[in-house]
XYZ file of C-alpha atoms in Angstrom:
143
model
C 32.635 -60.991 5.792
C 30.612 -59.294 8.724
C 27.710 -56.733 8.100
C 26.908 -53.984 10.294
C 24.408 -52.450 7.687
C 21.818 -54.571 8.211
C 19.899 -54.590 11.463
C 21.527 -57.612 12.577
C 25.004 -59.329 11.979
C 25.946 -62.244 10.068
C 29.442 -63.682 9.525
C 30.818 -67.133 7.501
C 32.760 -69.401 10.350
C 33.305 -72.782 11.461
C 32.067 -74.211 14.989
C 35.065 -74.876 17.364
C 36.482 -78.035 18.863
C 34.680 -77.578 22.237
C 31.271 -77.325 20.333
C 31.947 -80.853 19.042
C 33.335 -82.278 21.880
C 30.213 -80.953 24.227
C 27.744 -82.266 21.608
C 29.392 -85.414 20.294
C 27.712 -88.167 18.024
C 26.277 -89.894 19.435
C 23.976 -88.655 20.734
C 24.240 -85.490 18.308
C 23.810 -87.600 15.467
C 22.167 -84.776 13.458
C 24.468 -82.332 14.039
C 27.079 -82.304 10.708
C 30.673 -82.797 11.369
C 33.222 -84.506 9.033
C 36.125 -86.052 10.446
C 38.851 -84.121 8.379
C 37.270 -80.555 8.722
C 34.539 -78.908 10.254
C 31.761 -76.870 8.169
C 31.636 -73.857 7.283
C 28.239 -71.879 8.808
C 26.651 -69.130 8.323
C 26.439 -67.664 11.770
C 23.555 -64.843 12.234
C 23.235 -63.010 15.128
C 19.366 -63.481 16.334
C 17.505 -60.947 18.557
C 16.575 -64.061 20.801
C 20.047 -64.132 22.795
C 21.544 -66.729 20.798
C 22.837 -67.502 17.377
C 21.850 -69.111 14.341
C 24.129 -71.964 12.757
C 23.308 -72.625 9.277
C 26.078 -75.003 7.391
C 26.785 -74.363 4.004
C 26.417 -78.136 2.047
C 27.640 -79.204 -1.100
C 24.577 -81.226 -1.455
C 21.243 -80.824 -0.941
C 18.370 -82.907 -1.638
C 15.377 -81.115 0.185
C 13.683 -78.236 -0.004
C 14.534 -76.813 3.843
C 17.470 -75.354 2.630
C 18.756 -71.810 0.674
C 19.947 -73.521 -2.725
C 22.597 -71.421 -4.392
C 21.417 -70.897 -8.226
C 24.241 -68.401 -9.394
C 27.758 -70.130 -8.487
C 29.669 -73.192 -10.603
C 29.102 -75.607 -8.069
C 26.268 -75.326 -7.291
C 24.838 -76.323 -10.911
C 26.899 -79.086 -10.475
C 25.824 -80.449 -7.302
C 22.748 -78.375 -5.519
C 24.754 -76.646 -3.045
C 23.381 -74.217 -0.147
C 22.907 -73.358 3.318
C 20.720 -76.363 5.037
C 18.174 -75.348 7.177
C 17.155 -78.717 8.765
C 20.890 -79.039 10.108
C 20.427 -75.136 11.824
C 22.390 -75.494 15.651
C 21.714 -72.678 17.460
C 24.563 -71.609 19.905
C 24.464 -69.992 22.992
C 27.951 -69.992 24.352
C 30.352 -67.708 22.480
C 32.826 -70.316 23.082
C 31.445 -72.482 20.314
C 32.024 -70.233 17.530
C 35.627 -69.836 16.209
C 37.319 -66.577 15.544
C 38.943 -66.931 11.993
C 36.539 -66.170 8.968
C 36.090 -69.784 6.836
C 36.765 -69.942 3.359
C 33.756 -70.867 1.054
C 33.007 -70.038 -2.692
C 33.162 -66.555 -3.285
C 29.944 -66.833 -5.544
C 27.983 -68.362 -2.889
C 29.146 -65.896 -0.263
C 27.789 -63.067 -2.923
C 24.928 -64.855 -3.263
C 24.604 -65.590 0.729
C 25.082 -61.768 1.223
C 22.902 -60.698 -1.447
C 19.752 -62.626 0.160
C 20.566 -62.193 4.216
C 17.795 -60.808 4.338
C 15.608 -64.140 3.241
C 17.673 -66.498 4.650
C 17.381 -64.668 8.062
C 13.581 -64.832 7.628
C 13.983 -68.502 6.264
C 15.696 -69.550 9.042
C 14.008 -68.006 12.119
C 10.475 -69.342 10.505
C 12.352 -72.840 10.107
C 12.802 -72.657 13.977
C 9.944 -71.258 15.111
C 7.896 -73.829 13.430
C 10.022 -76.553 15.063
C 9.631 -74.826 18.395
C 5.978 -74.892 18.002
C 5.766 -78.849 17.121
C 8.095 -79.546 19.852
C 6.099 -77.443 22.610
C 2.932 -78.799 21.267
C 1.617 -75.634 19.338
C 1.311 -77.543 16.142
C 0.075 -80.434 16.149
C 2.021 -81.196 12.822
C 6.098 -80.230 11.699
C 5.522 -78.089 8.480
C 8.700 -75.736 8.105
C 8.429 -73.454 5.942
C 5.099 -75.264 4.728
């Protein structure tokens, strides 16, 4: 589930127990986690020397996401990739080595829209960094 044909790489993986140990809740309450299993993430290699981890979510009720439209699940639950829960990863030991299993239709829709998803995710991150650094007074991710 990795692409070399694009100008960047992506895979669908999980974050490791080491990641969740280093970033416990609290204080990192915004990091998506479930007690019974890790979340599946779209992991994108950034040209900024980090990985962007975007979690697949079953229920997204805000606009800061890539929402699936073609899968049976998405028509029932509003599933997608949640930009508001992006995690930036620098340490490779935080990234699982086994491909995660996601809905086949949702994976295909991810693959077909990977350039759009990558650009949206990077814009979301850039907007957030600009807000935190004071370059922008208001936080309007993806307008």
